[in-house]
Amino acid sequence: MKQYLRERFLKYISFNTQSDPQFNRVPSTHNQFVFAQFLRQELIQLGFADVQLSDTGYLTATVPATIENVPCIGFIAHLDTAPDYSGQAVSPQIIEDYNGQDIPVGLQGTLSPSQFNSLNQYIGHTLITTDGTTLLGADDKAGIAEIITALHHLITHPSIPHGKVRLCFTPDEEIGRGADHFDVDAFGASWAYTVDGGQVGELEYENFNAATAVITAVGNNCHPGSAQGVMINAQTMAARFHAKMPLKDTPEHSCDYDGFFHLTAMEGVTEKATLTYIIRDFDLSLFEQRKRWLVNRVEKYNRDLDIGQLTIELNDTYFNMKQQILPHPHVVALAKQAMHNLGITPIIKPIRGGTDGARLSYMGLPCPNLFTGGHNFHGKHEYISVESMEKASQTIIEIVKLTATS
């Protein structure tokens, strides 16, 4: 199984599938569709049934049941990689029998246990890392490789009793659109799991509530030589607004269940400037308080201005899946039991982010998140252990088996 995982993963990361929030088409980038077409052919060749690729880039397939009266379950991963770090021309490094030493990643970078102590877990493992010029793409091509390898194992071992199993690979998860065109009814699963987490054992069924705020400063431009009393510099207005945001209420000063405001983009000219924030909190009431606080702060800022104006546009992105998962405790219990059966200690932790599973849970498909085995996603220090990928595939198989026998 390890060899199949390794070969598939290395093949998949050769596709540049960065999503792009600047485009409204679906998928946002054509390369995601190219990758989906490649996977479609592979699934057909491997013997999956009912392989379908929609015009919007959603790839689905089926492993037919070997026994009756078992719930249909699903496994989901995403095609795209993060738009904010290069995924083009990925050139992975393969470290056999890792010895615990620093791993060079590029001319000036190092993947070091002194900085990333998770590496100490992987002495003796086969690691796949970046070369320091791109991300790796384990988020979420590891999930895709693990799902395909696990479900192909079921196809080639028909003696394993199981119900109908569905898979879906979605586009544009990294830009929050992964569930936009997901057809829950057509998918037909009673529940599902996204395979999109981190280290071995991670099992997540709560995540941030999330919103995006775009604050626009409207100014007035003119020739700087005759600007007195006429020019209103929108960039200055925006900069002063952000300078008075709470400096400690940010991602770099938060952990665990802490929420935050995060300035993700600022751009503009004298006439107009924008600040884009993401707002995150696990607690729904605190989440709503954050949104009201930001609206009130914009209103106060405007009252204090002699000239110029700020406007704010708020949009909710997704909500904490916990409220949708708790009524279905067996979905989490099965995953925990599968890990225990394999000698894996479940690590129950909140997702400091979001997955397709959050939105799908609110669409009627309970969908917690399973580990892939990867670390340091979205950057040049990303890496994964092949042995961890094997454990992820084994966990998928064990969940399917338990569903048929519980």
JSON list of C-alpha atoms in Angstrom, two decimals, residues 130-246:
[
{"chain": "A", "resi": 130, "resn": "THR", "atom": "CA", "xyz": [9.30, 20.62, -0.70]},
{"chain": "A", "resi": 131, "resn": "ASP", "atom": "CA", "xyz": [12.51, 21.89, -2.28]},
{"chain": "A", "resi": 132, "resn": "GLY", "atom": "CA", "xyz": [11.92, 25.31, -0.75]},
{"chain": "A", "resi": 133, "resn": "THR", "atom": "CA", "xyz": [10.49, 27.01, -3.84]},
{"chain": "A", "resi": 134, "resn": "THR", "atom": "CA", "xyz": [6.84, 25.87, -3.66]},
{"chain": "A", "resi": 135, "resn": "LEU", "atom": "CA", "xyz": [4.33, 24.29, -1.33]},
{"chain": "A", "resi": 136, "resn": "LEU", "atom": "CA", "xyz": [4.12, 20.50, -1.52]},
{"chain": "A", "resi": 137, "resn": "GLY", "atom": "CA", "xyz": [0.40, 19.99, -2.11]},
{"chain": "A", "resi": 138, "resn": "ALA", "atom": "CA", "xyz": [-0.32, 17.42, 0.59]},
{"chain": "A", "resi": 139, "resn": "ASP", "atom": "CA", "xyz": [-3.27, 19.68, 1.32]},
{"chain": "A", "resi": 140, "resn": "ASP", "atom": "CA", "xyz": [-5.14, 17.96, -0.18]},
{"chain": "A", "resi": 141, "resn": "LYS", "atom": "CA", "xyz": [-3.54, 15.69, -2.75]},
{"chain": "A", "resi": 142, "resn": "ALA", "atom": "CA", "xyz": [-2.53, 13.42, 0.11]},
{"chain": "A", "resi": 143, "resn": "GLY", "atom": "CA", "xyz": [-6.23, 13.08, 0.94]},
{"chain": "A", "resi": 144, "resn": "ILE", "atom": "CA", "xyz": [-7.03, 12.23, -2.68]},
{"chain": "A", "resi": 145, "resn": "ALA", "atom": "CA", "xyz": [-4.27, 9.60, -2.85]},
{"chain": "A", "resi": 146, "resn": "GLU", "atom": "CA", "xyz": [-5.35, 8.09, 0.47]},
{"chain": "A", "resi": 147, "resn": "ILE", "atom": "CA", "xyz": [-9.02, 7.84, -0.49]},
{"chain": "A", "resi": 148, "resn": "ILE", "atom": "CA", "xyz": [-8.31, 6.30, -3.89]},
{"chain": "A", "resi": 149, "resn": "THR", "atom": "CA", "xyz": [-5.81, 3.82, -2.45]},
{"chain": "A", "resi": 150, "resn": "ALA", "atom": "CA", "xyz": [-8.15, 2.78, 0.37]},
{"chain": "A", "resi": 151, "resn": "LEU", "atom": "CA", "xyz": [-11.24, 2.38, -1.80]},
{"chain": "A", "resi": 152, "resn": "HIS", "atom": "CA", "xyz": [-9.31, 0.59, -4.56]},
{"chain": "A", "resi": 153, "resn": "HIS", "atom": "CA", "xyz": [-8.22, -1.87, -1.86]},
{"chain": "A", "resi": 154, "resn": "LEU", "atom": "CA", "xyz": [-11.91, -2.58, -1.22]},
{"chain": "A", "resi": 155, "resn": "ILE", "atom": "CA", "xyz": [-12.52, -3.12, -4.93]},
{"chain": "A", "resi": 156, "resn": "THR", "atom": "CA", "xyz": [-9.63, -5.60, -5.19]},
{"chain": "A", "resi": 157, "resn": "HIS", "atom": "CA", "xyz": [-10.61, -7.40, -1.95]},
{"chain": "A", "resi": 158, "resn": "PRO", "atom": "CA", "xyz": [-14.32, -8.15, -2.41]},
{"chain": "A", "resi": 159, "resn": "SER", "atom": "CA", "xyz": [-14.26, -10.50, 0.58]},
{"chain": "A", "resi": 160, "resn": "ILE", "atom": "CA", "xyz": [-14.23, -7.42, 2.86]},
{"chain": "A", "resi": 161, "resn": "PRO", "atom": "CA", "xyz": [-17.88, -6.79, 3.79]},
{"chain": "A", "resi": 162, "resn": "HIS", "atom": "CA", "xyz": [-18.99, -3.21, 3.21]},
{"chain": "A", "resi": 163, "resn": "GLY", "atom": "CA", "xyz": [-21.88, -1.10, 2.09]},
{"chain": "A", "resi": 164, "resn": "LYS", "atom": "CA", "xyz": [-21.91, 1.35, -0.77]},
{"chain": "A", "resi": 165, "resn": "VAL", "atom": "CA", "xyz": [-19.09, 3.88, -0.56]},
{"chain": "A", "resi": 166, "resn": "ARG", "atom": "CA", "xyz": [-18.99, 7.19, -2.39]},
{"chain": "A", "resi": 167, "resn": "LEU", "atom": "CA", "xyz": [-16.10, 9.57, -3.06]},
{"chain": "A", "resi": 168, "resn": "CYS", "atom": "CA", "xyz": [-16.08, 13.17, -4.19]},
{"chain": "A", "resi": 169, "resn": "PHE", "atom": "CA", "xyz": [-13.19, 15.46, -5.07]},
{"chain": "A", "resi": 170, "resn": "THR", "atom": "CA", "xyz": [-14.20, 19.11, -5.01]},
{"chain": "A", "resi": 171, "resn": "PRO", "atom": "CA", "xyz": [-12.67, 22.26, -6.51]},
{"chain": "A", "resi": 172, "resn": "ASP", "atom": "CA", "xyz": [-11.92, 25.59, -4.81]},
{"chain": "A", "resi": 173, "resn": "GLU", "atom": "CA", "xyz": [-12.00, 24.49, -1.17]},
{"chain": "A", "resi": 174, "resn": "GLU", "atom": "CA", "xyz": [-9.07, 26.75, -0.36]},
{"chain": "A", "resi": 175, "resn": "ILE", "atom": "CA", "xyz": [-11.06, 29.83, -1.37]},
{"chain": "A", "resi": 176, "resn": "GLY", "atom": "CA", "xyz": [-14.21, 28.78, 0.50]},
{"chain": "A", "resi": 177, "resn": "ARG", "atom": "CA", "xyz": [-16.24, 27.59, -2.49]},
{"chain": "A", "resi": 178, "resn": "GLY", "atom": "CA", "xyz": [-15.77, 23.84, -2.26]},
{"chain": "A", "resi": 179, "resn": "ALA", "atom": "CA", "xyz": [-19.38, 23.10, -1.36]},
{"chain": "A", "resi": 180, "resn": "ASP", "atom": "CA", "xyz": [-20.99, 25.67, -3.64]},
{"chain": "A", "resi": 181, "resn": "HIS", "atom": "CA", "xyz": [-22.09, 23.12, -6.25]},
{"chain": "A", "resi": 182, "resn": "PHE", "atom": "CA", "xyz": [-22.00, 19.94, -4.16]},
{"chain": "A", "resi": 183, "resn": "ASP", "atom": "CA", "xyz": [-25.21, 17.96, -4.73]},
{"chain": "A", "resi": 184, "resn": "VAL", "atom": "CA", "xyz": [-25.88, 16.26, -1.38]},
{"chain": "A", "resi": 185, "resn": "ASP", "atom": "CA", "xyz": [-28.91, 14.34, -2.65]},
{"chain": "A", "resi": 186, "resn": "ALA", "atom": "CA", "xyz": [-27.08, 12.99, -5.69]},
{"chain": "A", "resi": 187, "resn": "PHE", "atom": "CA", "xyz": [-24.08, 12.04, -3.56]},
{"chain": "A", "resi": 188, "resn": "GLY", "atom": "CA", "xyz": [-26.43, 9.81, -1.60]},
{"chain": "A", "resi": 189, "resn": "ALA", "atom": "CA", "xyz": [-24.35, 9.23, 1.54]},
{"chain": "A", "resi": 190, "resn": "SER", "atom": "CA", "xyz": [-25.84, 9.14, 5.02]},
{"chain": "A", "resi": 191, "resn": "TRP", "atom": "CA", "xyz": [-22.69, 10.80, 6.34]},
{"chain": "A", "resi": 192, "resn": "ALA", "atom": "CA", "xyz": [-19.17, 11.45, 5.10]},
{"chain": "A", "resi": 193, "resn": "TYR", "atom": "CA", "xyz": [-15.63, 12.39, 6.13]},
{"chain": "A", "resi": 194, "resn": "THR", "atom": "CA", "xyz": [-13.37, 14.98, 4.62]},
{"chain": "A", "resi": 195, "resn": "VAL", "atom": "CA", "xyz": [-9.80, 13.70, 4.51]},
{"chain": "A", "resi": 196, "resn": "ASP", "atom": "CA", "xyz": [-8.10, 17.05, 4.90]},
{"chain": "A", "resi": 197, "resn": "GLY", "atom": "CA", "xyz": [-6.44, 17.15, 8.32]},
{"chain": "A", "resi": 198, "resn": "GLY", "atom": "CA", "xyz": [-2.92, 17.10, 9.68]},
{"chain": "A", "resi": 199, "resn": "GLN", "atom": "CA", "xyz": [-0.94, 14.67, 11.81]},
{"chain": "A", "resi": 200, "resn": "VAL", "atom": "CA", "xyz": [-1.89, 11.04, 12.35]},
{"chain": "A", "resi": 201, "resn": "GLY", "atom": "CA", "xyz": [-4.87, 10.69, 14.68]},
{"chain": "A", "resi": 202, "resn": "GLU", "atom": "CA", "xyz": [-6.43, 14.08, 14.12]},
{"chain": "A", "resi": 203, "resn": "LEU", "atom": "CA", "xyz": [-10.22, 13.93, 14.18]},
{"chain": "A", "resi": 204, "resn": "GLU", "atom": "CA", "xyz": [-12.00, 17.24, 13.97]},
{"chain": "A", "resi": 205, "resn": "TYR", "atom": "CA", "xyz": [-15.66, 18.02, 14.26]},
{"chain": "A", "resi": 206, "resn": "GLU", "atom": "CA", "xyz": [-15.64, 21.65, 15.28]},
{"chain": "A", "resi": 207, "resn": "ASN", "atom": "CA", "xyz": [-14.25, 24.62, 13.41]},
{"chain": "A", "resi": 208, "resn": "PHE", "atom": "CA", "xyz": [-14.33, 28.39, 13.29]},
{"chain": "A", "resi": 209, "resn": "ASN", "atom": "CA", "xyz": [-17.37, 30.39, 12.48]},
{"chain": "A", "resi": 210, "resn": "ALA", "atom": "CA", "xyz": [-16.10, 32.55, 9.65]},
{"chain": "A", "resi": 211, "resn": "ALA", "atom": "CA", "xyz": [-16.88, 35.83, 7.93]},
{"chain": "A", "resi": 212, "resn": "THR", "atom": "CA", "xyz": [-15.16, 38.24, 5.55]},
{"chain": "A", "resi": 213, "resn": "ALA", "atom": "CA", "xyz": [-15.24, 42.00, 5.96]},
{"chain": "A", "resi": 214, "resn": "VAL", "atom": "CA", "xyz": [-14.25, 44.40, 3.20]},
{"chain": "A", "resi": 215, "resn": "ILE", "atom": "CA", "xyz": [-13.76, 47.96, 4.42]},
{"chain": "A", "resi": 216, "resn": "THR", "atom": "CA", "xyz": [-13.58, 50.56, 1.67]},
{"chain": "A", "resi": 217, "resn": "ALA", "atom": "CA", "xyz": [-12.17, 54.04, 2.12]},
{"chain": "A", "resi": 218, "resn": "VAL", "atom": "CA", "xyz": [-13.51, 56.57, -0.38]},
{"chain": "A", "resi": 219, "resn": "GLY", "atom": "CA", "xyz": [-11.30, 59.58, -0.98]},
{"chain": "A", "resi": 220, "resn": "ASN", "atom": "CA", "xyz": [-10.73, 62.22, -3.61]},
{"chain": "A", "resi": 221, "resn": "ASN", "atom": "CA", "xyz": [-7.71, 62.62, -5.87]},
{"chain": "A", "resi": 222, "resn": "CYS", "atom": "CA", "xyz": [-6.24, 65.71, -7.46]},
{"chain": "A", "resi": 223, "resn": "HIS", "atom": "CA", "xyz": [-2.85, 67.08, -8.43]},
{"chain": "A", "resi": 224, "resn": "PRO", "atom": "CA", "xyz": [-0.67, 67.09, -5.29]},
{"chain": "A", "resi": 225, "resn": "GLY", "atom": "CA", "xyz": [0.50, 70.59, -6.11]},
{"chain": "A", "resi": 226, "resn": "SER", "atom": "CA", "xyz": [-3.00, 71.96, -5.55]},
{"chain": "A", "resi": 227, "resn": "ALA", "atom": "CA", "xyz": [-4.26, 69.40, -3.04]},
{"chain": "A", "resi": 228, "resn": "GLN", "atom": "CA", "xyz": [-4.86, 71.62, -0.02]},
{"chain": "A", "resi": 229, "resn": "GLY", "atom": "CA", "xyz": [-8.46, 71.34, 1.07]},
{"chain": "A", "resi": 230, "resn": "VAL", "atom": "CA", "xyz": [-9.31, 69.13, -1.90]},
{"chain": "A", "resi": 231, "resn": "MET", "atom": "CA", "xyz": [-7.39, 65.85, -1.71]},
{"chain": "A", "resi": 232, "resn": "ILE", "atom": "CA", "xyz": [-8.71, 63.09, 0.52]},
{"chain": "A", "resi": 233, "resn": "ASN", "atom": "CA", "xyz": [-6.18, 60.23, 0.61]},
{"chain": "A", "resi": 234, "resn": "ALA", "atom": "CA", "xyz": [-8.11, 56.98, 0.95]},
{"chain": "A", "resi": 235, "resn": "GLN", "atom": "CA", "xyz": [-4.91, 55.04, 1.62]},
{"chain": "A", "resi": 236, "resn": "THR", "atom": "CA", "xyz": [-4.15, 57.22, 4.63]},
{"chain": "A", "resi": 237, "resn": "MET", "atom": "CA", "xyz": [-7.68, 56.72, 5.95]},
{"chain": "A", "resi": 238, "resn": "ALA", "atom": "CA", "xyz": [-7.37, 52.94, 5.59]},
{"chain": "A", "resi": 239, "resn": "ALA", "atom": "CA", "xyz": [-3.91, 52.84, 7.17]},
{"chain": "A", "resi": 240, "resn": "ARG", "atom": "CA", "xyz": [-5.06, 54.85, 10.19]},
{"chain": "A", "resi": 241, "resn": "PHE", "atom": "CA", "xyz": [-8.09, 52.63, 10.63]},
{"chain": "A", "resi": 242, "resn": "HIS", "atom": "CA", "xyz": [-6.00, 49.45, 10.65]},
{"chain": "A", "resi": 243, "resn": "ALA", "atom": "CA", "xyz": [-3.37, 50.99, 12.93]},
{"chain": "A", "resi": 244, "resn": "LYS", "atom": "CA", "xyz": [-6.00, 51.20, 15.66]},
{"chain": "A", "resi": 245, "resn": "MET", "atom": "CA", "xyz": [-7.17, 47.59, 15.33]},
{"chain": "A", "resi": 246, "resn": "PRO", "atom": "CA", "xyz": [-6.37, 45.42, 18.40]}
]
